[in-house]
Coordinates of C-alpha atoms and ligand atoms in Angstrom, one line a residue:
M1 CA 33.1 -6.6 2.6
S2 CA 32.0 -3.2 2.2
D3 CA 33.9 -0.6 1.2
K4 CA 34.0 1.9 4.5
N5 CA 35.3 5.0 2.5
N6 CA 32.0 4.5 0.8
L7 CA 28.9 3.8 2.8
S8 CA 25.6 4.8 1.5
A9 CA 23.5 8.1 3.4
I10 CA 21.8 5.7 5.2
E11 CA 25.0 3.9 7.1
K12 CA 25.9 7.7 8.4
I13 CA 22.6 8.2 9.6
K14 CA 22.4 4.5 11.6
T15 CA 26.2 5.1 13.4
A16 CA 25.0 9.1 13.7
S17 CA 21.5 8.5 15.8
D18 CA 22.5 7.9 19.1
G19 CA 21.0 4.7 20.0
L20 CA 18.0 5.0 17.0
R21 CA 16.9 8.6 18.7
G22 CA 17.8 10.7 15.5
S23 CA 16.6 13.8 16.0
I24 CA 13.1 12.7 16.5
Q25 CA 12.4 14.5 19.8
E26 CA 12.8 17.3 17.7
S27 CA 11.3 16.9 14.7
L28 CA 7.7 15.9 16.7
H29 CA 7.9 19.4 18.6
D30 CA 8.3 21.4 15.1
E31 CA 5.4 22.7 14.6
I32 CA 5.7 24.2 11.3
T33 CA 5.5 20.9 9.6
G34 CA 3.4 18.0 9.5
A35 CA 6.7 15.6 8.5
I36 CA 9.7 15.1 10.2
R37 CA 13.6 15.7 9.6
E38 CA 14.9 13.9 6.6
D39 CA 17.3 11.5 8.6
D40 CA 14.5 11.2 11.3
T41 CA 12.7 9.2 8.3
A42 CA 14.9 6.7 8.6
V43 CA 15.3 6.3 12.2
I44 CA 12.1 6.1 12.1
K45 CA 11.4 2.8 10.7
F46 CA 13.3 1.2 13.7
H47 CA 10.8 2.3 15.4
G48 CA 8.1 0.9 13.3
M49 CA 6.7 3.5 11.2
Y50 CA 7.3 5.1 7.9
Q51 CA 6.8 8.9 6.9
Q52 CA 4.2 8.7 3.4
D53 CA 2.0 11.4 2.1
D54 CA -1.7 11.2 0.2
R55 CA -0.6 11.1 -3.3
D56 CA -4.0 10.9 -4.5
R57 CA -3.9 14.6 -3.3
R58 CA -0.4 15.9 -4.2
E59 CA -1.1 17.6 -7.1
E60 CA -4.3 19.3 -5.6
R61 CA -2.5 20.7 -2.9
A62 CA 0.6 21.3 -4.8
E63 CA -2.2 23.9 -6.6
K64 CA -2.6 25.5 -3.5
K65 CA 1.2 25.9 -2.9
L66 CA 0.6 23.6 0.1
D67 CA 3.0 21.5 1.4
R68 CA 2.3 17.5 1.5
L69 CA 0.0 15.9 3.0
Y70 CA 2.0 14.1 4.9
T71 CA 0.9 11.1 7.4
F72 CA 2.6 7.9 8.9
M73 CA 2.1 4.6 8.5
I74 CA 3.1 2.5 12.2
R75 CA 3.2 -1.6 11.3
L76 CA 2.6 -3.5 14.6
R77 CA 5.2 -6.7 16.0
L78 CA 3.1 -9.8 15.9
P79 CA 5.2 -12.7 15.5
G80 CA 3.6 -15.6 13.5
G81 CA 0.4 -13.1 13.1
F82 CA -0.8 -13.6 16.9
I83 CA -3.3 -11.3 18.6
S84 CA -5.5 -11.9 21.4
A85 CA -9.2 -11.1 21.0
E86 CA -8.1 -8.2 24.1
K87 CA -5.7 -6.8 22.0
W88 CA -7.8 -6.9 18.8
I89 CA -10.2 -4.9 20.4
A90 CA -7.6 -2.2 21.6
A91 CA -5.7 -1.8 18.2
N92 CA -9.7 -1.1 16.5
E93 CA -10.4 1.4 18.6
I94 CA -6.7 2.2 18.1
A95 CA -7.7 2.6 14.3
G96 CA -10.6 4.0 14.8
E97 CA -9.1 6.6 16.9
N98 CA -6.0 7.6 15.6
S99 CA -5.8 6.6 11.7
T100 CA -8.2 6.3 8.4
G101 CA -9.9 3.2 11.0
V102 CA -8.8 0.3 8.1
I103 CA -6.8 -2.2 9.3
K104 CA -4.4 -3.8 6.8
I105 CA -3.1 -7.1 6.9
T106 CA 0.0 -7.4 5.7
T107 CA 1.8 -10.2 3.4
R108 CA 4.0 -10.8 6.6
Q109 CA 1.4 -11.8 9.2
T110 CA 1.4 -7.8 10.3
I111 CA -1.1 -5.1 10.8
Q112 CA -1.0 -1.9 9.8
L113 CA -2.9 1.7 10.3
H114 CA -2.4 4.4 8.0
G115 CA -2.5 8.0 7.8
L116 CA -1.7 8.9 11.1
I117 CA -0.6 12.9 11.9
K118 CA 2.9 13.6 13.5
S119 CA 0.9 14.6 16.7
K120 CA -1.1 11.5 16.9
I121 CA 1.9 8.6 17.0
R122 CA 3.0 9.1 20.5
P123 CA -0.9 8.6 21.5
T124 CA -0.7 5.8 19.6
I125 CA 2.0 3.6 20.5
Q126 CA 1.5 5.0 24.3
S127 CA -2.3 3.5 23.5
F128 CA -0.8 0.1 22.0
N129 CA 1.8 -0.1 25.2
E130 CA -1.2 -0.3 27.2
A131 CA -2.5 -3.0 25.0
K132 CA 0.9 -4.5 25.2
L133 CA 1.1 -3.9 21.7
D134 CA 4.4 -2.7 19.8
S135 CA 5.9 -1.9 16.4
I136 CA 9.8 -1.9 17.2
A137 CA 11.9 -3.2 14.6
T138 CA 9.1 -4.2 12.4
C139 CA 10.8 -1.7 9.2
G140 CA 14.3 -0.5 8.9
D141 CA 17.8 -2.4 9.0
I142 CA 16.7 -5.1 11.4
N143 CA 15.2 -8.3 11.9
R144 CA 11.2 -7.7 11.0
N145 CA 8.0 -10.1 11.7
V146 CA 8.9 -13.5 12.2
S147 CA 6.4 -15.2 10.1
C148 CA 5.4 -18.5 10.8
S149 CA 3.1 -21.1 8.8
S150 CA -0.5 -20.0 10.1
H151 CA -2.5 -22.9 10.7
P152 CA -2.4 -25.0 13.8
G153 CA -5.6 -27.6 12.7
E154 CA -2.8 -28.7 10.1
S155 CA -0.1 -29.7 12.2
P156 CA -0.3 -31.7 15.4
I157 CA 2.7 -30.4 16.5
H158 CA 2.0 -25.9 15.5
A159 CA 1.9 -24.7 18.8
Q160 CA 5.5 -25.9 19.3
V161 CA 6.9 -24.4 16.3
F162 CA 4.8 -21.4 16.3
A163 CA 6.9 -20.9 19.7
Y164 CA 10.1 -20.0 17.6
A165 CA 8.9 -17.3 16.0
D166 CA 8.4 -15.8 19.3
K167 CA 12.4 -16.8 20.5
I168 CA 13.3 -15.6 17.4
S169 CA 11.8 -12.0 17.7
E170 CA 12.9 -11.8 21.2
L171 CA 16.6 -13.2 20.2
L172 CA 17.0 -10.6 17.9
M173 CA 15.4 -7.7 19.2
P174 CA 17.9 -4.4 19.2
K175 CA 18.9 -3.6 22.5
T176 CA 18.4 0.3 22.5
K177 CA 15.8 1.7 24.9
A178 CA 15.1 4.9 22.4
Y179 CA 11.7 3.2 21.4
Y180 CA 10.7 3.6 24.8
E181 CA 12.1 7.0 25.8
I182 CA 11.1 8.7 22.2
W183 CA 7.6 7.3 22.7
L184 CA 6.8 6.1 26.1
D185 CA 8.1 8.8 28.4
D186 CA 10.9 6.4 29.9
D187 CA 14.1 8.4 31.6
K188 CA 16.9 8.6 29.6
I189 CA 19.4 5.8 29.9
A190 CA 22.2 7.2 32.3
D191 CA 24.9 4.5 32.0
K192 CA 25.3 3.9 28.2
S193 CA 26.3 0.3 28.6
E194 CA 23.4 -1.5 29.1
E195 CA 22.3 -0.5 25.4
V196 CA 25.9 -2.4 24.2
D197 CA 24.4 -3.9 21.6
P198 CA 26.9 -7.3 20.0
L199 CA 24.5 -8.5 17.5
Y200 CA 23.6 -4.8 15.4
Q201 CA 26.8 -3.1 16.8
E202 CA 25.4 0.8 16.1
R203 CA 24.7 0.5 12.1
Y204 CA 22.4 -2.2 12.2
L205 CA 22.4 -4.5 9.0
P206 CA 23.4 -3.5 5.5
R207 CA 19.2 -3.7 5.0
K208 CA 15.9 -5.4 6.0
F209 CA 16.4 -9.1 7.3
K210 CA 13.3 -11.6 6.8
I211 CA 13.0 -14.8 8.7
G212 CA 10.0 -17.3 7.7
I213 CA 9.1 -20.7 9.5
A214 CA 7.0 -23.2 7.7
I215 CA 5.9 -26.3 8.6
P216 CA 4.8 -28.7 5.2
P217 CA 2.9 -29.7 3.5
N218 CA 2.2 -26.2 3.6
N219 CA 4.3 -23.0 2.3
D220 CA 2.2 -20.3 3.4
V221 CA 4.9 -18.3 4.5
D222 CA 6.1 -18.2 1.2
V223 CA 9.4 -19.4 3.0
F224 CA 11.8 -19.6 0.2
T225 CA 12.1 -15.6 -0.1
N226 CA 12.7 -14.7 3.3
D227 CA 16.8 -13.8 3.8
L228 CA 16.1 -16.8 6.2
G229 CA 13.8 -19.4 6.3
L230 CA 13.4 -22.8 7.8
I231 CA 11.0 -25.5 7.3
A232 CA 10.4 -27.7 10.1
I233 CA 11.2 -31.1 10.0
I234 CA 8.9 -33.4 11.1
E235 CA 8.5 -37.2 11.7
N236 CA 6.3 -39.3 13.4
N237 CA 4.2 -36.5 14.7
E238 CA 7.6 -35.5 16.0
L239 CA 9.6 -32.6 15.5
K240 CA 13.0 -33.0 15.1
G241 CA 14.6 -29.6 14.1
F242 CA 14.9 -27.3 10.8
N243 CA 16.4 -27.4 8.0
I244 CA 17.7 -23.7 7.5
A245 CA 17.4 -22.0 3.7
I246 CA 19.2 -18.6 3.2
G247 CA 19.3 -15.5 0.5
G248 CA 15.8 -15.1 -0.3
G249 CA 15.0 -12.4 -1.3
L250 CA 12.4 -10.8 -4.4
S251 CA 12.9 -6.8 -5.1
T252 CA 14.2 -5.7 -8.3
T253 CA 14.2 -2.5 -10.0
H254 CA 13.7 -1.6 -13.4
G255 CA 16.7 -0.9 -15.6
N256 CA 19.0 -2.5 -12.9
A257 CA 19.9 -5.8 -14.7
A258 CA 22.5 -6.4 -11.3
T259 CA 19.3 -6.6 -9.1
Y260 CA 17.2 -10.1 -8.9
A261 CA 14.2 -12.5 -7.0
R262 CA 16.0 -15.4 -5.6
L263 CA 14.7 -17.9 -3.9
G264 CA 16.7 -19.3 -0.7
T265 CA 19.0 -22.1 -0.2
V266 CA 18.7 -24.9 2.3
I267 CA 22.6 -25.6 3.3
G268 CA 21.5 -27.9 5.5
F269 CA 19.7 -28.8 9.0
A270 CA 20.5 -28.1 13.0
D271 CA 18.1 -30.6 16.0
T272 CA 18.1 -28.5 18.4
E273 CA 16.8 -25.0 19.9
E274 CA 20.3 -23.9 20.5
K275 CA 21.5 -24.9 17.4
V276 CA 18.6 -23.5 15.7
L277 CA 18.6 -20.1 17.5
K278 CA 22.8 -20.0 17.2
T279 CA 22.8 -20.6 13.5
I280 CA 19.8 -17.8 12.4
Y281 CA 22.3 -15.5 14.9
E282 CA 25.4 -16.0 13.2
V283 CA 23.8 -16.5 9.5
I284 CA 22.9 -12.2 10.7
T285 CA 26.3 -11.5 11.7
V286 CA 27.8 -13.2 8.2
Q287 CA 25.5 -10.5 6.3
R288 CA 25.7 -7.7 9.4
D289 CA 29.7 -8.5 8.3
F290 CA 30.2 -9.4 5.1
G291 CA 26.7 -7.4 2.7
N292 CA 27.0 -4.1 0.5
R293 CA 26.6 -1.0 3.0
S294 CA 27.4 1.2 -0.4
D295 CA 24.8 0.4 -2.3
R296 CA 21.6 -0.6 -0.3
K297 CA 20.3 -2.3 -4.1
L298 CA 22.5 -5.0 -3.6
A299 CA 22.6 -4.7 -0.1
R300 CA 20.2 -8.4 1.2
L301 CA 21.4 -11.1 2.0
K302 CA 20.2 -12.5 -1.4
Y303 CA 23.5 -10.8 -2.8
T304 CA 26.3 -11.3 -0.1
L305 CA 25.3 -15.0 -0.7
D306 CA 26.1 -15.1 -4.6
N307 CA 29.2 -12.9 -3.8
M308 CA 30.3 -15.4 -1.1
G309 CA 29.3 -18.2 -2.8
V310 CA 26.4 -21.1 -1.1
D311 CA 29.5 -23.0 0.7
A312 CA 32.0 -20.3 2.3
Y313 CA 28.8 -18.5 3.7
R314 CA 27.8 -21.9 5.4
Q315 CA 31.5 -22.3 6.2
E316 CA 32.1 -19.0 8.1
V317 CA 28.4 -19.6 9.7
E318 CA 29.7 -22.8 11.0
K319 CA 33.6 -21.8 12.1
R320 CA 31.1 -18.6 14.4
T321 CA 28.6 -21.4 15.6
G322 CA 31.4 -24.0 16.4
F323 CA 29.2 -27.0 15.1
K324 CA 28.3 -28.0 11.6
L325 CA 24.9 -28.2 9.7
E326 CA 23.6 -31.9 9.2
P327 CA 22.9 -32.5 5.5
A328 CA 19.4 -31.3 4.7
R329 CA 16.4 -33.5 5.4
P330 CA 13.3 -35.0 3.0
Y331 CA 10.7 -32.7 2.7
E332 CA 7.8 -31.8 0.6
F333 CA 5.4 -28.9 0.4
N334 CA 2.4 -29.4 -1.5
Q335 CA 0.0 -26.0 -1.0
R336 CA 0.0 -22.2 0.2
G337 CA -3.1 -21.3 0.4
D338 CA -5.3 -20.4 3.3
R339 CA -7.6 -23.1 4.7
Y340 CA -10.8 -21.6 4.6
G341 CA -13.2 -22.3 6.2
W342 CA -13.4 -24.3 9.9
L343 CA -10.5 -26.9 10.9
Q344 CA -10.4 -28.6 13.8
N345 CA -6.6 -29.0 15.5
E346 CA -5.3 -32.3 17.5
Q347 CA -5.7 -31.0 20.8
G348 CA -9.8 -30.2 19.7
L349 CA -9.7 -26.3 19.4
W350 CA -11.4 -24.9 15.7
Y351 CA -10.0 -22.7 13.7
Y352 CA -12.3 -20.7 11.0
T353 CA -10.2 -19.0 7.9
L354 CA -11.5 -16.2 6.6
F355 CA -11.3 -14.1 3.0
I356 CA -10.2 -10.8 3.5
E357 CA -9.7 -9.4 0.0
N358 CA -6.5 -7.9 -0.1
G359 CA -6.2 -7.4 4.3
R360 CA -8.5 -4.7 4.2
V361 CA -9.9 -4.9 7.6
L362 CA -13.4 -2.5 7.2
D363 CA -16.9 -2.5 6.6
D364 CA -17.9 -1.3 3.3
E365 CA -21.2 -2.0 1.1
K366 CA -20.3 -5.7 0.6
V367 CA -19.6 -7.0 4.1
A368 CA -18.8 -4.9 8.0
L369 CA -16.0 -7.3 8.3
K370 CA -14.9 -4.9 10.9
T371 CA -17.7 -4.7 12.9
A372 CA -18.2 -8.9 12.4
L373 CA -14.6 -9.2 14.1
L374 CA -14.9 -7.0 16.8
E375 CA -18.3 -8.6 18.1
V376 CA -16.1 -12.0 18.0
A377 CA -14.1 -10.5 19.6
K378 CA -15.7 -8.9 22.2
T379 CA -17.3 -12.9 23.2
G380 CA -13.6 -13.6 24.5
K381 CA -14.2 -16.7 23.0
S382 CA -11.5 -16.5 20.2
N383 CA -7.9 -15.1 19.7
F384 CA -7.0 -14.6 16.2
L385 CA -4.1 -15.3 13.6
F386 CA -3.0 -13.5 10.7
T387 CA -2.0 -15.1 7.0
S388 CA 0.9 -14.1 4.8
N389 CA -1.6 -14.3 1.9
Q390 CA -3.2 -11.2 4.3
N391 CA -6.5 -13.1 6.2
M392 CA -7.4 -13.6 9.1
I393 CA -7.7 -17.1 11.1
I394 CA -10.3 -17.3 13.4
S395 CA -8.4 -19.3 16.1
D396 CA -8.5 -21.5 19.3
V397 CA -12.4 -21.9 19.7
A398 CA -13.5 -24.0 22.1
D399 CA -15.8 -27.0 20.8
I400 CA -18.4 -25.7 23.3
D401 CA -18.2 -21.9 21.6
K402 CA -18.1 -22.8 18.6
A403 CA -21.9 -22.4 17.7
Q404 CA -21.5 -18.7 19.1
V405 CA -19.0 -17.6 16.9
N406 CA -20.2 -19.6 13.9
E407 CA -23.7 -17.5 14.8
I408 CA -21.6 -13.7 14.2
L409 CA -20.3 -15.1 11.3
E410 CA -23.4 -16.1 9.7
K411 CA -25.0 -13.4 10.8
F412 CA -22.7 -10.5 9.4
K413 CA -22.6 -13.1 6.1
I414 CA -18.8 -13.4 6.8
I415 CA -19.3 -17.4 6.1
E416 CA -21.1 -16.3 3.0
H417 CA -18.5 -14.0 2.2
T418 CA -15.2 -16.4 2.6
T419 CA -17.6 -19.4 0.5
T420 CA -19.0 -17.3 -2.5
A421 CA -15.9 -15.6 -3.1
S422 CA -14.1 -17.5 -6.6
Q423 CA -11.5 -19.5 -6.2
L424 CA -9.2 -17.0 -8.0
R425 CA -10.0 -14.3 -5.9
K426 CA -9.1 -16.2 -2.6
N427 CA -5.8 -17.4 -4.4
S428 CA -5.0 -13.9 -4.5
I429 CA -3.1 -10.9 -3.1
A430 CA -1.8 -7.0 -4.3
C431 CA 0.5 -4.8 -2.3
V432 CA -0.5 -1.4 -0.7
A433 CA 1.0 0.6 -3.4
L434 CA -1.5 3.6 -4.1
P435 CA -2.0 6.3 -2.2
T436 CA 0.1 5.7 0.6
C437 CA 3.2 3.8 -0.9
P438 CA 5.5 6.4 -2.8
L439 CA 7.4 3.7 -4.1
A440 CA 3.9 2.7 -6.5
L441 CA 4.4 3.3 -10.2
A442 CA 1.3 1.8 -10.5
E443 CA -2.4 0.9 -8.0
A444 CA -2.1 -2.6 -6.5
Q445 CA -5.2 -3.2 -3.8
R446 CA -7.0 -0.6 -5.3
Y447 CA -7.2 -2.1 -8.7
M448 CA -6.4 -5.8 -8.6
P449 CA -10.5 -6.8 -7.3
S450 CA -11.8 -5.0 -10.3
L451 CA -9.4 -6.6 -12.7
I452 CA -10.2 -9.9 -11.1
S453 CA -14.2 -9.6 -11.7
K454 CA -12.5 -9.4 -15.4
I455 CA -10.3 -12.6 -15.1
E456 CA -12.9 -14.5 -13.2
P457 CA -15.6 -14.7 -16.8
L458 CA -12.1 -16.0 -19.0
V459 CA -11.8 -18.3 -15.7
A460 CA -15.4 -19.4 -16.3
K461 CA -15.1 -19.3 -20.2
H462 CA -12.1 -21.9 -20.1
Q463 CA -13.4 -24.5 -17.5
L464 CA -11.1 -23.2 -15.0
Q465 CA -13.0 -22.3 -11.9
N466 CA -11.2 -24.9 -9.9
E467 CA -7.8 -25.0 -10.6
D468 CA -5.7 -23.0 -7.2
I469 CA -4.1 -20.7 -9.7
I470 CA -1.8 -18.1 -7.6
M471 CA -2.0 -14.4 -9.0
R472 CA -0.2 -11.4 -6.7
M473 CA -0.5 -7.7 -8.4
T474 CA 2.3 -5.1 -7.1
G475 CA 2.1 -1.4 -7.7
C476 CA 6.2 -1.4 -8.4
P477 CA 9.2 -4.0 -8.4
N478 CA 9.4 -4.1 -4.7
G479 CA 8.0 -7.5 -5.0
C480 CA 5.4 -6.7 -1.3
A481 CA 3.0 -9.1 -2.2
R482 CA 5.6 -11.4 -3.6
P483 CA 4.6 -11.2 -7.1
Y484 CA 7.3 -13.3 -8.7
A485 CA 6.9 -16.5 -7.1
A486 CA 3.3 -16.8 -8.0
E487 CA 1.8 -19.0 -10.9
I488 CA 0.8 -15.4 -12.6
G489 CA 2.1 -11.7 -11.3
F490 CA 1.5 -8.7 -12.3
V491 CA 4.7 -6.1 -11.8
G492 CA 2.9 -1.9 -12.1
T493 CA 5.6 -0.5 -14.2
A494 CA 3.1 2.9 -15.0
P495 CA 0.0 3.7 -14.2
G496 CA -2.2 1.4 -15.5
R497 CA 0.5 -1.0 -17.4
Y498 CA 1.8 -4.1 -15.6
N499 CA 4.3 -6.8 -16.3
L500 CA 3.4 -10.0 -16.9
H501 CA 4.9 -12.9 -15.8
I502 CA 4.4 -16.3 -15.5
G503 CA 5.8 -19.7 -14.7
G504 CA 6.2 -19.6 -11.1
D505 CA 4.7 -23.3 -9.1
N506 CA 2.5 -23.7 -7.3
E507 CA 4.1 -24.6 -3.8
G508 CA 6.5 -21.6 -3.7
E509 CA 9.8 -23.1 -5.0
R510 CA 10.5 -21.6 -8.5
L511 CA 10.0 -17.9 -9.5
N512 CA 8.6 -17.0 -12.6
T513 CA 9.5 -15.4 -15.6
L514 CA 8.7 -11.7 -17.5
Y515 CA 6.5 -13.1 -20.5
K516 CA 5.1 -9.9 -21.5
E517 CA 5.9 -6.1 -20.6
S518 CA 3.7 -3.4 -19.8
L519 CA 0.7 -4.4 -20.1
D520 CA -2.7 -2.2 -19.9
E521 CA -5.8 -4.0 -18.8
A522 CA -7.4 -5.1 -22.3
G523 CA -3.2 -6.6 -23.1
I524 CA -4.2 -8.0 -19.8
I525 CA -7.4 -9.6 -20.5
N526 CA -6.3 -10.7 -24.1
E527 CA -3.2 -12.5 -23.0
L528 CA -4.4 -13.6 -20.5
D529 CA -7.5 -15.7 -22.3
N530 CA -5.2 -16.8 -25.0
L531 CA -2.8 -18.1 -21.7
F532 CA -5.7 -20.3 -20.5
A533 CA -7.0 -21.6 -23.5
T534 CA -3.9 -23.1 -24.7
F535 CA -3.5 -24.3 -20.7
K536 CA -6.6 -26.1 -21.4
K537 CA -6.2 -27.3 -24.6
E538 CA -2.7 -28.5 -23.9
R539 CA -2.3 -29.1 -19.9
N540 CA -1.2 -32.4 -19.0
T541 CA -3.8 -34.2 -16.6
T542 CA -2.7 -33.0 -13.3
E543 CA -0.7 -30.3 -14.5
S544 CA -0.6 -27.0 -12.5
F545 CA -1.1 -23.6 -14.9
G546 CA 2.0 -22.7 -13.6
D547 CA 4.1 -25.8 -14.3
F548 CA 2.4 -26.1 -17.8
S549 CA 3.1 -22.1 -18.5
F550 CA 6.7 -22.5 -17.1
R551 CA 6.6 -25.8 -19.8
K552 CA 5.2 -24.6 -22.9
Y553 CA 6.7 -20.5 -22.1
V554 CA 9.7 -20.9 -20.4
Q555 CA 11.4 -24.0 -21.5
G556 CA 9.8 -24.2 -24.5
A557 CA 11.1 -20.8 -25.0
A558 CA 14.9 -21.5 -24.2
Ligands
LIG601 FE1 7.5 -3.9 1.2 C1 9.1 -1.0 1.1 C2 5.1 -2.3 2.2 C3 6.1 -7.3 2.7 C4 10.0 -5.8 -0.3 N1 6.7 -2.1 1.7 C5 7.9 -0.7 1.6 C6 6.8 0.1 1.9 C7 7.7 0.1 3.5 C8 7.0 1.6 0.8 C9 8.6 2.4 1.7 O1 9.3 2.2 1.5 O2 7.9 3.7 1.6 C10 5.4 -0.8 1.8 C11 4.9 0.6 2.1 C12 3.4 1.0 1.8 C13 2.0 1.4 2.5 O3 1.5 2.3 2.5 O4 1.8 0.5 3.1 C14 5.8 -1.7 1.4 N2 6.0 -4.3 2.1 C15 4.9 -3.9 2.7 C16 3.8 -4.6 2.7 C17 2.7 -3.8 3.8 C18 2.4 -5.1 1.5 C19 1.7 -5.5 2.4 O5 0.6 -5.1 0.8 O6 0.8 -6.7 2.8 C20 3.8 -5.4 3.3 C21 4.8 -5.4 5.3 C22 5.3 -6.8 5.6 C23 5.2 -6.6 7.3 O7 4.3 -7.0 7.7 O8 6.4 -6.5 7.7 C24 5.4 -5.8 2.5 N3 8.1 -5.8 1.2 C25 7.4 -7.2 1.3 C26 7.5 -8.5 1.0 C27 6.7 -9.5 1.1 C28 7.9 -10.3 2.2 O9 8.6 -9.6 3.1 O10 6.9 -11.3 2.2 C29 8.9 -7.6 0.1 C30 9.2 -9.3 -0.7 C31 10.2 -9.9 -0.4 C32 11.8 -9.4 -0.3 O11 11.7 -8.7 1.0 O12 12.7 -9.4 -1.0 C33 8.4 -6.6 0.6 N4 9.2 -3.6 0.4 C34 9.8 -4.5 -0.6 C35 10.9 -3.9 -0.6 C36 12.3 -4.2 -1.5 C37 13.5 -4.6 -0.3 C38 14.6 -5.1 -1.3 O13 15.3 -5.8 -0.9 O14 14.9 -4.1 -2.0 C39 10.5 -2.2 -0.4 C40 11.7 -0.8 -0.7 C41 12.6 -0.8 0.1 O15 13.1 -1.4 1.2 O16 13.6 0.0 -0.2 C42 9.6 -2.3 0.0
LIG602 FE1 5.0 0.0 -2.5 FE2 6.3 -1.2 -4.4 FE3 5.6 -2.1 -1.8 FE4 4.1 -2.1 -3.8 S1 5.3 -3.2 -4.7 S2 3.7 -1.6 -1.2 S3 3.9 -0.1 -4.8 S4 7.0 -0.9 -2.4

């Protein structure tokens, strides 16, 4: 239980926020600055936004004695990454009118818009609302966007499992009406008892909370990196229930040895929907009551779990639900990447997964992705799904409409773009980092594409082009592109410098290990050249790069 006398500043802001209202209204009306009041920057996150500034322009503006160029990023709530064609068209328009125009698919299957100035926030949320889209609880100390295995073509019961993402998202929504009041001009509620929130109470959770649902054998959602992961147990094409894993979380802080990345621990199995939802709810109440509210660096469920011990945590959950979890059932993961190209599901609908480098949907000199997707959406013959690998699936296309959609994809060279990208590139993701992320120490999505162009010749030199090597980069150790769960992970330490991590497995069941610190580009290329050469020479027949580097460099070094 946290020290009540030593609460972090954010805890005090949450409690004093009057149901997440803070002084956001006043901040919005203040025309002297493009920023909002400091306390409100914490409150606004619960409404799905972050205050940022253009870091590329900090110096220039400081020289001119100008305030930073403040803008806001807004993130939508899309459980399981599903968006209808109609909503996609709306998001396109809103992005064009109010933000940079780039739609960014995130590593948790939703989309973000960057670069909104303060006066554009309300119109943006109002337009989203008209399109039946919202950004509630996509940030802040609360349950975030629920992710779910995204390939309907891979499992006959995908729809059944997928429905849980919505149910969980609904179950864990905050009760406050502040979002509607502040952004959508709803009347102030007279009776505050309508807002009483038995789950989040007044202080919400000690830290963000993430839930992912995986459908084996695909672990595309990286289920063990979530605070709570559900693993669908399917026998004879029937959903039997879920194994429940808790305590995943990736962030570390350079120089703070008390912080660590951790994969979730499976604590048992629940069969019925009622039991699954009850267990999720009470896992969260235990974290709410026992999590650290003094030190935000140590506040995620993973630390609560390790402090209490796995058995004690499970027992506390079982005490609250009133039933015991069954022993975990067997399952097997054998892939994590997306299944590119067309795939048909059991019901006969078609799905096209296309490659979107680092999830950035825009028209550039290589491919007019944004225009192509808009044209597909305008046919009204498909929906869309985002994947946890920052890609997109054109979904639910009837057999009779497939040729028309395919023609658009051919016309805009989307198919060519997807099929000709190297295996390495398609297995890589990078976080946003500069210029918008205030925490970035180094570049990520702006640098990764060019670094891959330099690694591809190495892969070719060592004849490893057909290997599925999962490579991820982040601009800081917070781990937004899950680099610690990659076979090759780059974690930014300073401009142009990255820690190199190796030895994670291909399926997402083993974290990697720090191999070399603060390498520059030449250092990275040199290390990878040597690693690939040794891998080629010494690997066992079916050994993946991750398993090989774990055996040789992690176990071998122990
Ligand atoms: Fe993240 C903070 C972007 C997935 C761990 N993350 C941030 C912020 C909001 C920076 C900030 O606090 O001001 C970044 C905004 C950058 C920008 O300009 O857009 C940011 N995180 C992202 C996204 C957009 C990366 C991407 O390129 O896709 C992902 C949005 C997911 C979503 O839709 O909700 C994103 N972040 C993740 C993941 C991966 C995941 O969840 O699967 C992680 C690691 C897993 C985990 O949570 O342990 C992650 N982000 C963090 C952390 C470290 C949390 C911690 O435990 O300490 C921070 C910093 C914080 O919360 O203080 C952070
Ligand atoms: Fe920003 Fe760091 Fe997350 Fe990248 S990993 S988006 S640099 S917080």
